[in-house]
């Protein structure tokens, strides 16, 4: 039985897990995890990429200490963000964190010189302030010394692969989060890059998921005590990694609860007509070759911020009891409103937004939680309906993937609001997808349909039927 090491990097933590394909399914064990959060400096937010790299080194040392034989290593991470490397191959600065790009001015400034329709014809991507294209444009206008001195730009997962192997690549799904990939050709678009003064030569060799791109360098072998283990490109963008493992079939939609929730469907072809642009829909090529047609929405981010503001952790049972106790709270709001772009006092803001729409503001914690969850569910279903309307598809069921702050409560609300069956999938879906792609590269799994079947067998789904 072959073991695969999956490194999953989210906005909250770095997790190392060992997975393997067994005769009766799939085995996954978390090896270790480390806290991860953006660092604020002089009004900007950065990822401490060297700390993340050191976390990975510690995980590799643990693998060696335990005497585990691993077949390969794969890394999936947050999308959008990138590291700047000089012509000597050295890191020029810590990468800016997408969570710090919240101002819509980043979008409008770019569109002031590049027609919105022209970019959408190429990338068919949602125009969020933190998309790579807008980040780079904003950094250029601000005179970023790291960017102006950069010879190569590598997305977070690609940068870490380079640090482990010395090989520079640009993995397709990581690049797909940037709005710089041409969805028709599947590669970086020279004209889109030209609007930023860049070319494909400013990136690594463009590669697909499931490729062995290098091995642990001699230096890494000495540091960790491991041999020259192969490093495989998985779906470098965590969303694509999670969707790769999802039990998605015809008529099934998904919600991935990352930093911002991704709501969408899989499609054999991208949606990039005028209706798709009007709906602000993103298309990204997934690891399976299908397109991940989706839209990011901020609901689960607000839920986490609310918990942080209260300084409490609620169990699913606590949260359920709170929601039930607030049975008369019927107010809802739009979590994607500009008012919530960079919220500071989230509870106060929710109350103010409800008041501004002539609704009774929530007062107790229970009322705030019910109002927020109902609003998130309503927005998720609204987004899904806009996507399926453009795709001319119907949805029979919805699969919820990733870390779910309120578990079954949100799933039940989604079922009630949407009127369809909701299945709660694994919280570590991105890690599962990471391992599955490595297993396919090693010949342990022959297809994505087989991988999804194994995932469903190993991690049974919990079903929620509409009650209203």
Short mmCIF file of C-alpha atoms in Angstrom, two decimals:
data_model
loop_
_atom_site.label_atom_id
_atom_site.label_comp_id
_atom_site.label_asym_id
_atom_site.label_seq_id
_atom_site.Cartn_x
_atom_site.Cartn_y
_atom_site.Cartn_z
CA UNK A 1 0.00 0.00 0.00
CA UNK A 2 1.52 3.32 -1.12
CA UNK A 3 1.47 6.38 1.14
CA UNK A 4 1.05 9.90 -0.19
CA UNK A 5 1.80 13.08 1.76
CA UNK A 6 -0.72 15.88 1.21
CA UNK A 7 0.07 19.44 2.32
CA UNK A 8 -3.04 21.62 2.49
CA UNK A 9 -2.63 25.37 3.09
CA UNK A 10 -5.68 27.47 3.98
CA UNK A 11 -6.06 30.95 5.44
CA UNK A 12 -6.26 29.33 8.90
CA UNK A 13 -3.71 26.52 8.98
CA UNK A 14 -1.14 24.31 7.27
CA UNK A 15 -2.05 20.63 7.50
CA UNK A 16 0.05 17.60 6.59
CA UNK A 17 -1.81 14.31 6.08
CA UNK A 18 -0.85 10.85 4.90
CA UNK A 19 -3.30 9.06 2.64
CA UNK A 20 -3.38 5.72 0.89
CA UNK A 21 -5.70 3.70 -1.30
CA UNK A 22 -6.74 0.45 0.36
CA UNK A 23 -8.57 -2.55 -1.06
CA UNK A 24 -11.73 -1.56 0.79
CA UNK A 25 -11.55 2.20 0.18
CA UNK A 26 -9.35 5.02 1.28
CA UNK A 27 -7.36 5.79 4.43
CA UNK A 28 -6.42 9.31 5.54
CA UNK A 29 -4.55 10.30 8.70
CA UNK A 30 -3.66 13.82 9.78
CA UNK A 31 0.03 13.91 10.64
CA UNK A 32 0.34 17.45 12.02
CA UNK A 33 -0.99 20.97 11.58
CA UNK A 34 0.25 24.50 12.16
CA UNK A 35 -1.59 27.79 12.57
CA UNK A 36 -1.53 30.10 9.58
CA UNK A 37 -2.77 33.66 9.33
CA UNK A 38 -1.90 36.76 7.31
CA UNK A 39 0.55 39.17 8.94
CA UNK A 40 -0.39 42.87 9.01
CA UNK A 41 2.44 45.31 8.30
CA UNK A 42 2.14 49.01 7.48
CA UNK A 43 -1.50 48.69 6.49
CA UNK A 44 -0.96 45.66 4.25
CA UNK A 45 -1.40 41.93 4.75
CA UNK A 46 1.21 39.31 3.85
CA UNK A 47 1.65 35.56 4.07
CA UNK A 48 4.69 34.49 6.08
CA UNK A 49 5.81 32.17 3.30
CA UNK A 50 9.07 31.21 5.04
CA UNK A 51 7.14 30.14 8.15
CA UNK A 52 4.81 28.09 5.95
CA UNK A 53 7.85 26.52 4.29
CA UNK A 54 9.33 25.73 7.71
CA UNK A 55 6.03 24.11 8.72
CA UNK A 56 6.34 21.83 5.69
CA UNK A 57 9.95 21.03 6.61
CA UNK A 58 8.81 20.07 10.13
CA UNK A 59 6.14 17.80 8.64
CA UNK A 60 8.75 16.12 6.43
CA UNK A 61 11.04 15.63 9.42
CA UNK A 62 8.15 13.97 11.25
CA UNK A 63 7.60 11.64 8.31
CA UNK A 64 11.28 10.65 8.49
CA UNK A 65 11.19 10.27 12.29
CA UNK A 66 8.19 7.94 12.05
CA UNK A 67 9.92 5.87 9.38
CA UNK A 68 7.05 6.37 6.95
CA UNK A 69 7.76 5.55 3.32
CA UNK A 70 5.94 8.02 1.12
CA UNK A 71 5.47 7.68 -2.61
CA UNK A 72 5.14 11.39 -3.34
CA UNK A 73 4.29 14.85 -1.96
CA UNK A 74 1.55 17.20 -3.17
CA UNK A 75 0.70 20.77 -2.16
CA UNK A 76 -2.59 22.62 -2.50
CA UNK A 77 -3.03 26.15 -1.21
CA UNK A 78 -5.05 29.34 -1.29
CA UNK A 79 -5.47 30.82 -4.74
CA UNK A 80 -4.86 34.29 -6.18
CA UNK A 81 -1.61 35.07 -4.34
CA UNK A 82 1.95 34.78 -5.63
CA UNK A 83 5.61 35.13 -4.68
CA UNK A 84 8.13 37.31 -6.50
CA UNK A 85 11.53 35.77 -7.28
CA UNK A 86 14.59 37.59 -8.65
CA UNK A 87 16.74 36.54 -11.59
CA UNK A 88 19.03 34.78 -9.09
CA UNK A 89 16.11 32.59 -7.99
CA UNK A 90 15.85 34.20 -4.55
CA UNK A 91 12.61 35.26 -2.86
CA UNK A 92 12.22 39.05 -3.02
CA UNK A 93 9.51 39.53 -0.37
CA UNK A 94 6.68 37.86 1.46
CA UNK A 95 3.64 37.54 -0.83
CA UNK A 96 0.72 39.91 -0.37
CA UNK A 97 -2.37 38.15 1.03
CA UNK A 98 -5.59 38.29 -0.95
CA UNK A 99 -7.55 38.94 2.25
CA UNK A 100 -6.04 42.44 2.26
CA UNK A 101 -7.36 43.34 -1.19
CA UNK A 102 -10.95 44.40 -0.48
CA UNK A 103 -11.31 47.77 -2.22
CA UNK A 104 -13.41 47.71 -5.41
CA UNK A 105 -11.18 50.52 -6.66
CA UNK A 106 -8.66 47.81 -7.58
CA UNK A 107 -11.18 46.49 -10.09
CA UNK A 108 -12.38 49.82 -11.48
CA UNK A 109 -8.82 51.12 -11.90
CA UNK A 110 -7.92 48.16 -14.11
CA UNK A 111 -11.12 48.42 -16.14
CA UNK A 112 -10.45 52.11 -16.70
CA UNK A 113 -7.77 51.09 -19.22
CA UNK A 114 -8.78 47.52 -20.14
CA UNK A 115 -12.40 46.89 -21.23
CA UNK A 116 -14.21 44.58 -18.85
CA UNK A 117 -15.69 42.58 -21.72
CA UNK A 118 -12.22 42.05 -23.24
CA UNK A 119 -10.91 40.41 -20.07
CA UNK A 120 -14.05 38.30 -19.62
CA UNK A 121 -13.77 36.97 -23.19
CA UNK A 122 -10.38 35.60 -22.18
CA UNK A 123 -10.68 34.44 -18.57
CA UNK A 124 -14.47 34.38 -17.95
CA UNK A 125 -13.70 35.15 -14.32
CA UNK A 126 -15.53 36.86 -11.46
CA UNK A 127 -14.14 40.36 -10.96
CA UNK A 128 -13.21 40.23 -7.28
CA UNK A 129 -10.69 42.83 -5.96
CA UNK A 130 -8.28 40.10 -4.87
CA UNK A 131 -8.03 38.31 -8.23
CA UNK A 132 -4.38 38.17 -9.26
CA UNK A 133 -4.87 40.43 -12.27
CA UNK A 134 -6.16 43.24 -10.05
CA UNK A 135 -3.55 42.58 -7.36
CA UNK A 136 -0.70 42.95 -9.83
CA UNK A 137 -2.22 46.09 -11.34
CA UNK A 138 -2.66 47.64 -7.87
CA UNK A 139 0.90 46.71 -6.85
CA UNK A 140 2.30 48.24 -10.03
CA UNK A 141 0.42 51.49 -9.46
CA UNK A 142 1.71 51.54 -5.87
CA UNK A 143 5.29 51.11 -7.11
CA UNK A 144 5.94 47.70 -5.55
CA UNK A 145 9.71 47.21 -5.54
CA UNK A 146 9.35 43.40 -5.29
CA UNK A 147 7.10 43.27 -8.32
CA UNK A 148 9.22 45.63 -10.42
CA UNK A 149 12.36 43.58 -9.62
CA UNK A 150 10.73 40.18 -10.15
CA UNK A 151 11.96 37.82 -12.83
CA UNK A 152 9.41 35.11 -12.00
CA UNK A 153 6.00 35.09 -10.32
CA UNK A 154 4.98 31.78 -8.73
CA UNK A 155 1.62 31.04 -7.13
CA UNK A 156 1.76 29.91 -3.50
CA UNK A 157 1.67 26.15 -4.14
CA UNK A 158 4.14 26.52 -7.03
CA UNK A 159 6.50 28.66 -4.91
CA UNK A 160 6.60 25.98 -2.22
CA UNK A 161 7.26 23.27 -4.80
CA UNK A 162 10.19 25.38 -6.01
CA UNK A 163 11.53 25.70 -2.46
CA UNK A 164 11.38 21.92 -2.07
CA UNK A 165 12.75 20.91 -5.46
CA UNK A 166 14.44 23.87 -7.13
CA UNK A 167 12.05 23.48 -10.10
CA UNK A 168 9.81 26.37 -11.20
CA UNK A 169 6.38 25.42 -12.56
CA UNK A 170 2.99 27.04 -12.92
CA UNK A 171 0.23 24.53 -12.20
CA UNK A 172 -2.93 25.09 -14.23
CA UNK A 173 -5.56 25.23 -11.45
CA UNK A 174 -3.45 27.56 -9.29
CA UNK A 175 -3.01 29.83 -12.32
CA UNK A 176 -6.73 29.45 -13.04
CA UNK A 177 -7.59 31.52 -9.97
CA UNK A 178 -5.73 34.51 -11.43
CA UNK A 179 -8.04 35.66 -14.27
CA UNK A 180 -4.93 35.46 -16.48
CA UNK A 181 -5.66 32.03 -17.98
CA UNK A 182 -7.44 31.78 -21.30
CA UNK A 183 -10.28 29.33 -20.68
CA UNK A 184 -10.40 28.42 -24.37
CA UNK A 185 -6.72 27.48 -24.68
CA UNK A 186 -6.13 26.44 -21.06
CA UNK A 187 -2.88 28.41 -20.81
CA UNK A 188 -1.71 31.80 -19.60
CA UNK A 189 -3.01 34.43 -22.00
CA UNK A 190 -0.22 36.59 -23.52
CA UNK A 191 -2.54 39.56 -24.20
CA UNK A 192 -3.94 39.58 -20.66
CA UNK A 193 -0.40 39.40 -19.29
CA UNK A 194 0.66 42.20 -21.63
CA UNK A 195 -1.82 44.57 -19.96
CA UNK A 196 0.33 44.13 -16.83
CA UNK A 197 3.67 44.34 -18.61
CA UNK A 198 4.23 40.59 -18.18
CA UNK A 199 4.63 37.57 -20.44
CA UNK A 200 4.41 33.78 -19.95
CA UNK A 201 8.20 33.83 -19.47
CA UNK A 202 7.61 35.57 -16.13
CA UNK A 203 6.10 32.31 -14.84
CA UNK A 204 7.23 28.72 -14.50
CA UNK A 205 6.67 26.00 -17.08
CA UNK A 206 2.90 25.52 -17.41
CA UNK A 207 1.88 22.06 -16.15
CA UNK A 208 -1.26 20.08 -15.36
CA UNK A 209 -2.26 18.26 -12.14
CA UNK A 210 -0.82 14.78 -11.70
CA UNK A 211 2.69 15.42 -13.00
CA UNK A 212 5.95 14.53 -11.25
CA UNK A 213 7.82 17.84 -11.58
CA UNK A 214 10.81 17.20 -9.35
CA UNK A 215 12.20 15.53 -6.27
CA UNK A 216 13.26 16.79 -2.88
CA UNK A 217 16.52 18.63 -3.48
CA UNK A 218 19.80 17.49 -1.95
CA UNK A 219 19.52 20.28 0.61
CA UNK A 220 15.98 19.24 1.54
CA UNK A 221 17.07 15.63 1.89
CA UNK A 222 19.76 16.67 4.35
CA UNK A 223 17.36 18.92 6.27
CA UNK A 224 14.57 16.36 6.60
CA UNK A 225 16.29 12.97 6.55
CA UNK A 226 14.13 11.83 3.64
CA UNK A 227 15.35 10.47 0.29
CA UNK A 228 14.63 12.20 -3.02
CA UNK A 229 10.85 11.79 -2.77
CA UNK A 230 8.98 12.85 -5.95
CA UNK A 231 6.87 16.03 -5.76
CA UNK A 232 3.65 15.87 -7.78
CA UNK A 233 1.54 18.79 -8.96
CA UNK A 234 -1.94 18.20 -7.58
CA UNK A 235 -4.73 20.74 -8.01
CA UNK A 236 -2.71 23.61 -6.55
CA UNK A 237 -5.80 25.75 -5.92
CA UNK A 238 -7.56 24.33 -2.86
CA UNK A 239 -11.02 24.76 -4.43
CA UNK A 240 -10.02 22.64 -7.42
CA UNK A 241 -8.51 20.04 -5.09
CA UNK A 242 -11.73 19.85 -3.06
CA UNK A 243 -13.94 19.57 -6.14
CA UNK A 244 -11.69 16.81 -7.51
CA UNK A 245 -12.73 14.60 -4.58
CA UNK A 246 -16.40 15.61 -4.50
CA UNK A 247 -19.10 13.10 -5.40
CA UNK A 248 -20.44 15.34 -8.17
CA UNK A 249 -22.60 13.90 -10.93
CA UNK A 250 -25.07 15.31 -13.43
CA UNK A 251 -27.54 17.53 -11.58
CA UNK A 252 -25.29 17.94 -8.52
CA UNK A 253 -24.04 21.35 -7.39
CA UNK A 254 -21.50 22.13 -4.69
CA UNK A 255 -20.65 24.63 -1.99
CA UNK A 256 -17.04 24.70 -0.83
CA UNK A 257 -16.68 26.56 2.47
CA UNK A 258 -13.20 28.00 2.08
CA UNK A 259 -12.27 31.51 3.21
CA UNK A 260 -15.06 32.71 0.94
CA UNK A 261 -17.60 30.07 -0.01
CA UNK A 262 -17.55 28.87 -3.62
CA UNK A 263 -20.96 27.95 -5.03
CA UNK A 264 -21.14 26.20 -8.36
CA UNK A 265 -21.38 23.24 -10.71
CA UNK A 266 -19.10 21.23 -12.97
CA UNK A 267 -19.52 21.69 -16.70
CA UNK A 268 -17.93 20.14 -19.78
CA UNK A 269 -17.76 23.62 -21.33
CA UNK A 270 -17.23 27.07 -19.80
CA UNK A 271 -20.03 29.63 -19.44
CA UNK A 272 -18.68 32.84 -20.96
CA UNK A 273 -21.49 34.55 -22.86
CA UNK A 274 -23.01 37.93 -21.98
CA UNK A 275 -25.40 36.32 -19.50
CA UNK A 276 -22.48 34.68 -17.66
CA UNK A 277 -20.62 38.00 -17.55
CA UNK A 278 -23.72 39.79 -16.25
CA UNK A 279 -23.99 37.16 -13.51
CA UNK A 280 -20.25 37.63 -12.74
CA UNK A 281 -19.54 33.89 -13.00
CA UNK A 282 -16.06 32.33 -12.83
CA UNK A 283 -14.89 29.43 -14.97
CA UNK A 284 -11.79 27.47 -13.99
CA UNK A 285 -10.44 24.28 -15.48
CA UNK A 286 -10.60 21.58 -12.81
CA UNK A 287 -8.23 18.69 -12.28
CA UNK A 288 -10.68 16.34 -14.02
CA UNK A 289 -10.69 18.41 -17.20
CA UNK A 290 -14.21 19.68 -16.56
CA UNK A 291 -14.77 23.35 -15.82
CA UNK A 292 -15.55 24.49 -12.30
CA UNK A 293 -18.27 27.05 -12.96
CA UNK A 294 -18.68 28.97 -9.73
CA UNK A 295 -19.02 32.22 -7.85
CA UNK A 296 -17.37 33.21 -4.59
CA UNK A 297 -19.56 34.61 -1.85
CA UNK A 298 -18.57 35.96 1.55
CA UNK A 299 -21.13 34.35 3.85
CA UNK A 300 -18.98 31.81 5.68
CA UNK A 301 -16.23 34.43 6.10
CA UNK A 302 -18.72 36.63 7.97
CA UNK A 303 -19.75 33.68 10.11
CA UNK A 304 -16.15 33.07 11.18
CA UNK A 305 -15.63 36.77 11.87
CA UNK A 306 -18.76 36.77 14.02
CA UNK A 307 -17.40 33.87 16.10
CA UNK A 308 -14.05 35.67 16.43
CA UNK A 309 -15.77 38.83 17.63
CA UNK A 310 -17.67 36.90 20.28
CA UNK A 311 -14.44 35.13 21.23
CA UNK A 312 -16.31 31.84 21.57
CA UNK A 313 -16.41 28.44 19.94
CA UNK A 314 -19.81 26.85 19.58
CA UNK A 315 -20.42 23.17 19.05
CA UNK A 316 -22.91 22.22 16.35
CA UNK A 317 -25.38 21.38 19.10
CA UNK A 318 -24.89 24.77 20.78
CA UNK A 319 -25.39 26.56 17.48
CA UNK A 320 -28.50 24.51 16.69
CA UNK A 321 -30.02 25.27 20.09
CA UNK A 322 -29.30 28.98 19.63
CA UNK A 323 -30.96 29.06 16.22
CA UNK A 324 -34.05 27.24 17.52
CA UNK A 325 -34.34 29.67 20.45
CA UNK A 326 -34.44 32.61 18.00
CA UNK A 327 -37.48 31.28 16.16
CA UNK A 328 -39.05 34.71 15.54
CA UNK A 329 -35.99 36.21 13.84
CA UNK A 330 -36.82 36.41 10.11
CA UNK A 331 -34.54 39.25 8.96
CA UNK A 332 -32.03 38.52 6.20
CA UNK A 333 -29.40 40.58 4.36
CA UNK A 334 -26.96 40.22 1.46
CA UNK A 335 -23.60 38.95 2.76
CA UNK A 336 -21.97 40.18 -0.47
CA UNK A 337 -23.06 43.76 0.08
CA UNK A 338 -20.26 46.35 -0.15
CA UNK A 339 -20.92 47.05 3.54
CA UNK A 340 -19.31 43.69 4.37
CA UNK A 341 -16.24 44.00 2.13
CA UNK A 342 -13.93 44.62 5.09
CA UNK A 343 -16.09 44.41 8.23
CA UNK A 344 -14.65 45.39 11.59
CA UNK A 345 -17.55 45.15 14.02
CA UNK A 346 -19.54 42.45 12.28
CA UNK A 347 -22.39 42.13 14.80
CA UNK A 348 -23.00 45.88 14.87
CA UNK A 349 -22.83 45.99 11.07
CA UNK A 350 -25.44 43.23 10.71
CA UNK A 351 -27.80 45.19 12.92
CA UNK A 352 -27.23 48.42 10.97
CA UNK A 353 -27.79 46.71 7.61
CA UNK A 354 -31.05 45.15 8.83
CA UNK A 355 -32.23 48.54 10.10
CA UNK A 356 -31.34 50.19 6.78
CA UNK A 357 -33.64 47.72 4.97
CA UNK A 358 -36.53 48.28 7.41
CA UNK A 359 -36.12 44.89 9.09
CA UNK A 360 -35.98 44.18 12.80
CA UNK A 361 -32.31 43.99 13.79
CA UNK A 362 -31.17 40.94 15.76
CA UNK A 363 -30.39 41.65 19.41
CA UNK A 364 -29.20 38.48 21.13
CA UNK A 365 -26.37 36.20 20.00
CA UNK A 366 -28.96 33.60 19.06
CA UNK A 367 -30.80 36.09 16.87
CA UNK A 368 -27.59 37.30 15.23
CA UNK A 369 -26.56 33.72 14.44
CA UNK A 370 -29.96 32.80 13.00
CA UNK A 371 -30.09 35.99 10.93
CA UNK A 372 -26.56 35.36 9.59
CA UNK A 373 -27.11 31.68 8.79
CA UNK A 374 -30.43 32.38 7.07
CA UNK A 375 -28.77 35.13 5.03
CA UNK A 376 -25.87 32.86 4.04
CA UNK A 377 -28.22 30.06 2.97
CA UNK A 378 -30.40 32.49 1.04
CA UNK A 379 -27.39 33.96 -0.77
CA UNK A 380 -25.91 30.54 -1.60
CA UNK A 381 -29.18 29.43 -3.20
CA UNK A 382 -29.55 32.75 -5.00
CA UNK A 383 -26.06 32.42 -6.49
CA UNK A 384 -26.66 28.81 -7.46
CA UNK A 385 -29.90 29.71 -9.23
CA UNK A 386 -28.13 32.44 -11.21
CA UNK A 387 -25.47 29.95 -12.35
CA UNK A 388 -27.91 27.17 -13.26
CA UNK A 389 -30.10 29.67 -15.09
CA UNK A 390 -27.19 30.67 -17.32
CA UNK A 391 -26.17 27.00 -17.71
CA UNK A 392 -29.78 25.97 -18.39
CA UNK A 393 -29.43 23.17 -15.88
CA UNK A 394 -31.51 21.98 -12.97
CA UNK A 395 -30.14 20.99 -9.58
CA UNK A 396 -31.34 17.86 -7.85
CA UNK A 397 -28.91 17.94 -4.95
CA UNK A 398 -26.19 20.05 -3.38
CA UNK A 399 -22.95 18.77 -1.82
CA UNK A 400 -21.38 20.91 0.92
CA UNK A 401 -17.60 20.47 1.16
CA UNK A 402 -14.93 21.83 3.45
CA UNK A 403 -14.84 23.14 7.02
CA UNK A 404 -18.42 24.02 7.88
CA UNK A 405 -18.64 26.43 10.85
CA UNK A 406 -22.21 25.43 11.68
CA UNK A 407 -22.41 21.94 10.27
CA UNK A 408 -25.89 20.55 9.87
CA UNK A 409 -27.70 23.82 10.58
CA UNK A 410 -26.51 25.51 7.42
CA UNK A 411 -27.08 22.31 5.41
CA UNK A 412 -30.68 22.08 6.60
CA UNK A 413 -31.28 25.75 5.84
CA UNK A 414 -29.86 25.25 2.33
CA UNK A 415 -32.23 22.31 1.81
CA UNK A 416 -35.20 24.32 3.05
CA UNK A 417 -34.43 27.44 1.02
CA UNK A 418 -33.38 25.59 -2.14
CA UNK A 419 -36.00 22.87 -2.03
CA UNK A 420 -33.44 20.18 -2.90
CA UNK A 421 -31.52 17.45 -1.10
CA UNK A 422 -28.28 18.58 0.56
CA UNK A 423 -25.39 16.23 1.28
CA UNK A 424 -22.72 17.18 3.83
CA UNK A 425 -19.35 16.04 2.50
CA UNK A 426 -15.96 15.75 4.21
CA UNK A 427 -14.49 18.82 5.92
CA UNK A 428 -11.04 17.95 4.54
CA UNK A 429 -12.13 17.60 0.93
CA UNK A 430 -9.11 19.51 -0.42
CA UNK A 431 -6.73 17.10 1.31
CA UNK A 432 -8.64 14.13 -0.07
CA UNK A 433 -8.46 15.53 -3.60
CA UNK A 434 -4.74 16.17 -3.11
CA UNK A 435 -4.10 12.51 -2.20
CA UNK A 436 -6.40 11.21 -4.94
CA UNK A 437 -4.48 13.06 -7.66
CA UNK A 438 -1.16 11.74 -6.32
CA UNK A 439 -2.62 8.23 -6.29
CA UNK A 440 -3.71 8.64 -9.92
CA UNK A 441 -0.20 9.82 -10.85
CA UNK A 442 1.17 6.64 -9.22
CA UNK A 443 -1.30 4.39 -11.04
CA UNK A 444 -3.20 3.46 -7.86
CA UNK A 445 -6.43 5.02 -9.19
CA UNK A 446 -7.36 4.97 -12.86
CA UNK A 447 -9.95 7.76 -13.17
CA UNK A 448 -11.68 10.62 -11.35
CA UNK A 449 -14.92 8.65 -11.29
CA UNK A 450 -13.10 5.90 -9.40
CA UNK A 451 -11.50 8.48 -7.09
CA UNK A 452 -14.89 10.01 -6.28
CA UNK A 453 -16.40 6.61 -5.70
CA UNK A 454 -13.61 5.77 -3.23
CA UNK A 455 -14.05 9.12 -1.49
CA UNK A 456 -17.80 8.59 -1.08
CA UNK A 457 -17.18 5.08 0.26
CA UNK A 458 -14.57 6.20 2.78
CA UNK A 459 -16.37 9.37 3.89
CA UNK A 460 -20.13 8.73 3.97
CA UNK A 461 -22.31 11.78 3.32
CA UNK A 462 -24.99 13.05 5.69
CA UNK A 463 -28.27 13.80 3.91
CA UNK A 464 -30.63 16.72 4.64
CA UNK A 465 -34.07 16.81 3.01
CA UNK A 466 -36.21 19.97 2.71
CA UNK A 467 -38.58 20.39 5.66
CA UNK A 468 -40.57 23.31 4.33
#
